[in-house]
Each structure stands twice: as C-alpha cells, then as structure tokens.
Amino acid sequence: MRLRRRRTRPEPWVPEHEDEGYDGPAQLHVGDSTIEVDVVLAGHLEPLDGRYHWYGRVVQSDAVDAAKKDGATEIGLAIADGATSAGRLAEHDAWGNMRITGLGAPPFERPAVEVTFERS
C-alpha cells in the first residue's frame, strides 16, 4: 500500500488592520435630515481592489433605527467639521448597534502613507 503525502496549504495573507480609527460623536445624514450619533469606526486598505474600506457601528439610536426601518441604506457620515463620507447602513449587531460600511476616504483622519516600489 502506498501512502499519499498530504499537501500543505500556504498560510493565507491577511492585510494588516491598524488599531487607529475613531470613537466618538458624528453626524449621520439620511435624506434631508441629520442625526447626531456616536460611532466606533476603523478601516483598512484592501489590496485586492486598491480601495480603503471603512466600517464600524453606530451606537444604538432610535432615530437611526427608524430611518433604517423606513428603508434608508445610503447615508453620509461626518465627524465635527470634516467632509461627509458616503456609506451604507447594514444590519443590527448583537448589541443593538447599527453596522455601517463605506468605501473610499473615511470620515475620520488617517495618517499620510508613503508607498514605494522596488524595481527589479
């Protein structure tokens, strides 16, 4: 009987997720209304599509729940006097908070990044 040697799979590469993000007050823009909320946000550069993916949660808010119940998914999120970033309301998490996601520039400050390429 010949033994078959099992192939080992390489370790999958996972992008580094930095702990930097934002935790504090924000303004959630839904249609023509603005809702003052508290958010916890983070994000990372996704190497597969080359875009910045930001995500997090909006701390439980009856006004946000009502907007989602009325069908709102497309939102804008701004922090202090910063630019508004487009995002989407997703689903509730196990603690009653609303998940939020976005692509592109996040509503929170990110440190400058220098990218260098080596030519071979």
Short mmCIF file of C-alpha atoms in Angstrom, two decimals:
data_model
loop_
_atom_site.label_atom_id
_atom_site.label_comp_id
_atom_site.label_asym_id
_atom_site.label_seq_id
_atom_site.Cartn_x
_atom_site.Cartn_y
_atom_site.Cartn_z
CA MET A 1 0.00 0.00 0.00
CA ARG A 2 1.39 3.35 -1.00
CA LEU A 3 0.98 6.25 1.41
CA ARG A 4 -0.18 9.52 0.00
CA ARG A 5 1.55 12.59 1.22
CA ARG A 6 -0.81 15.39 2.19
CA ARG A 7 -0.19 18.70 0.59
CA THR A 8 0.13 21.55 2.99
CA ARG A 9 -1.68 24.75 2.21
CA PRO A 10 0.17 28.03 2.45
CA GLU A 11 -0.86 30.44 5.16
CA PRO A 12 -3.40 32.91 3.73
CA TRP A 13 -2.22 36.50 3.57
CA VAL A 14 -4.39 38.83 5.61
CA PRO A 15 -3.99 42.60 5.37
CA GLU A 16 -2.77 44.32 8.49
CA HIS A 17 -5.61 46.08 10.27
CA GLU A 18 -4.43 49.07 12.17
CA ASP A 19 -5.95 49.85 15.51
CA GLU A 20 -6.30 53.50 14.57
CA GLY A 21 -9.81 54.64 13.85
CA TYR A 22 -12.38 56.84 15.51
CA ASP A 23 -14.62 56.53 18.55
CA GLY A 24 -16.89 59.48 19.31
CA PRO A 25 -19.69 61.77 18.11
CA ALA A 26 -20.65 62.16 14.46
CA GLN A 27 -23.44 63.43 12.23
CA LEU A 28 -25.35 60.86 10.20
CA HIS A 29 -27.06 62.36 7.12
CA VAL A 30 -30.11 60.42 5.93
CA GLY A 31 -32.03 62.15 3.15
CA ASP A 32 -32.66 65.74 4.29
CA SER A 33 -32.22 65.03 8.00
CA THR A 34 -29.15 64.95 10.21
CA ILE A 35 -28.96 62.68 13.24
CA GLU A 36 -26.40 63.21 16.00
CA VAL A 37 -24.89 59.79 16.79
CA ASP A 38 -21.94 58.12 18.49
CA VAL A 39 -19.82 55.87 16.29
CA VAL A 40 -16.91 53.44 16.54
CA LEU A 41 -15.03 53.22 13.22
CA ALA A 42 -11.98 51.54 11.76
CA GLY A 43 -10.76 50.65 8.29
CA HIS A 44 -8.03 49.25 6.10
CA LEU A 45 -6.62 49.44 2.59
CA GLU A 46 -7.82 46.39 0.70
CA PRO A 47 -5.04 45.17 -1.61
CA LEU A 48 -7.42 43.23 -3.88
CA ASP A 49 -9.30 46.30 -5.07
CA GLY A 50 -6.87 49.05 -4.01
CA ARG A 51 -9.53 50.99 -2.11
CA TYR A 52 -9.89 51.99 1.53
CA HIS A 53 -12.72 50.08 3.27
CA TRP A 54 -14.04 51.70 6.44
CA TYR A 55 -16.59 50.15 8.75
CA GLY A 56 -17.90 50.17 12.27
CA ARG A 57 -21.08 50.73 14.17
CA VAL A 58 -23.48 53.47 15.14
CA VAL A 59 -24.29 53.17 18.84
CA GLN A 60 -27.96 52.26 19.36
CA SER A 61 -30.18 55.15 18.30
CA ASP A 62 -33.96 55.16 17.93
CA ALA A 63 -33.72 57.75 15.13
CA VAL A 64 -31.28 55.59 13.13
CA ASP A 65 -33.45 52.51 13.73
CA ALA A 66 -36.49 54.42 12.42
CA ALA A 67 -34.58 55.59 9.31
CA LYS A 68 -33.44 52.04 8.58
CA LYS A 69 -36.97 50.72 9.14
CA ASP A 70 -38.22 53.30 6.59
CA GLY A 71 -35.79 51.83 4.03
CA ALA A 72 -32.78 54.12 4.34
CA THR A 73 -29.49 52.45 3.43
CA GLU A 74 -27.47 55.17 1.68
CA ILE A 75 -26.13 57.68 4.20
CA GLY A 76 -23.48 60.32 4.69
CA LEU A 77 -21.30 60.42 7.80
CA ALA A 78 -19.36 63.45 9.02
CA ILE A 79 -17.19 64.00 12.06
CA ALA A 80 -17.02 67.52 13.50
CA ASP A 81 -16.49 69.93 10.58
CA GLY A 82 -14.92 67.30 8.34
CA ALA A 83 -16.04 66.20 4.92
CA THR A 84 -19.03 63.89 4.61
CA SER A 85 -18.21 60.34 3.53
CA ALA A 86 -20.78 58.21 1.73
CA GLY A 87 -21.66 54.94 3.43
CA ARG A 88 -24.34 52.34 3.93
CA LEU A 89 -26.38 51.24 6.89
CA ALA A 90 -26.10 47.47 7.12
CA GLU A 91 -27.70 45.42 9.90
CA HIS A 92 -28.01 45.44 13.67
CA ASP A 93 -25.27 43.70 15.62
CA ALA A 94 -25.98 41.50 18.63
CA TRP A 95 -25.94 44.53 20.96
CA GLY A 96 -28.50 46.62 19.04
CA ASN A 97 -25.98 48.87 17.31
CA MET A 98 -26.28 49.54 13.57
CA ARG A 99 -23.39 48.33 11.38
CA ILE A 100 -22.09 50.86 8.87
CA THR A 101 -19.71 50.44 5.92
CA GLY A 102 -18.10 52.67 3.34
CA LEU A 103 -15.56 52.72 0.51
CA GLY A 104 -13.05 55.45 -0.19
CA ALA A 105 -11.99 58.29 2.07
CA PRO A 106 -13.23 57.64 5.61
CA PRO A 107 -14.90 60.35 7.69
CA PHE A 108 -12.01 60.21 10.20
CA GLU A 109 -8.43 61.45 9.81
CA ARG A 110 -5.85 58.97 8.54
CA PRO A 111 -2.09 59.48 8.76
CA ALA A 112 -0.27 60.08 5.48
CA VAL A 113 1.17 56.95 3.90
CA GLU A 114 4.19 56.79 1.65
CA VAL A 115 4.21 53.97 -0.87
CA THR A 116 7.45 52.90 -2.54
CA PHE A 117 8.04 50.27 -5.17
CA GLU A 118 11.26 48.42 -5.82
CA ARG A 119 12.16 47.87 -9.44
CA SER A 120 13.67 44.55 -10.27
#
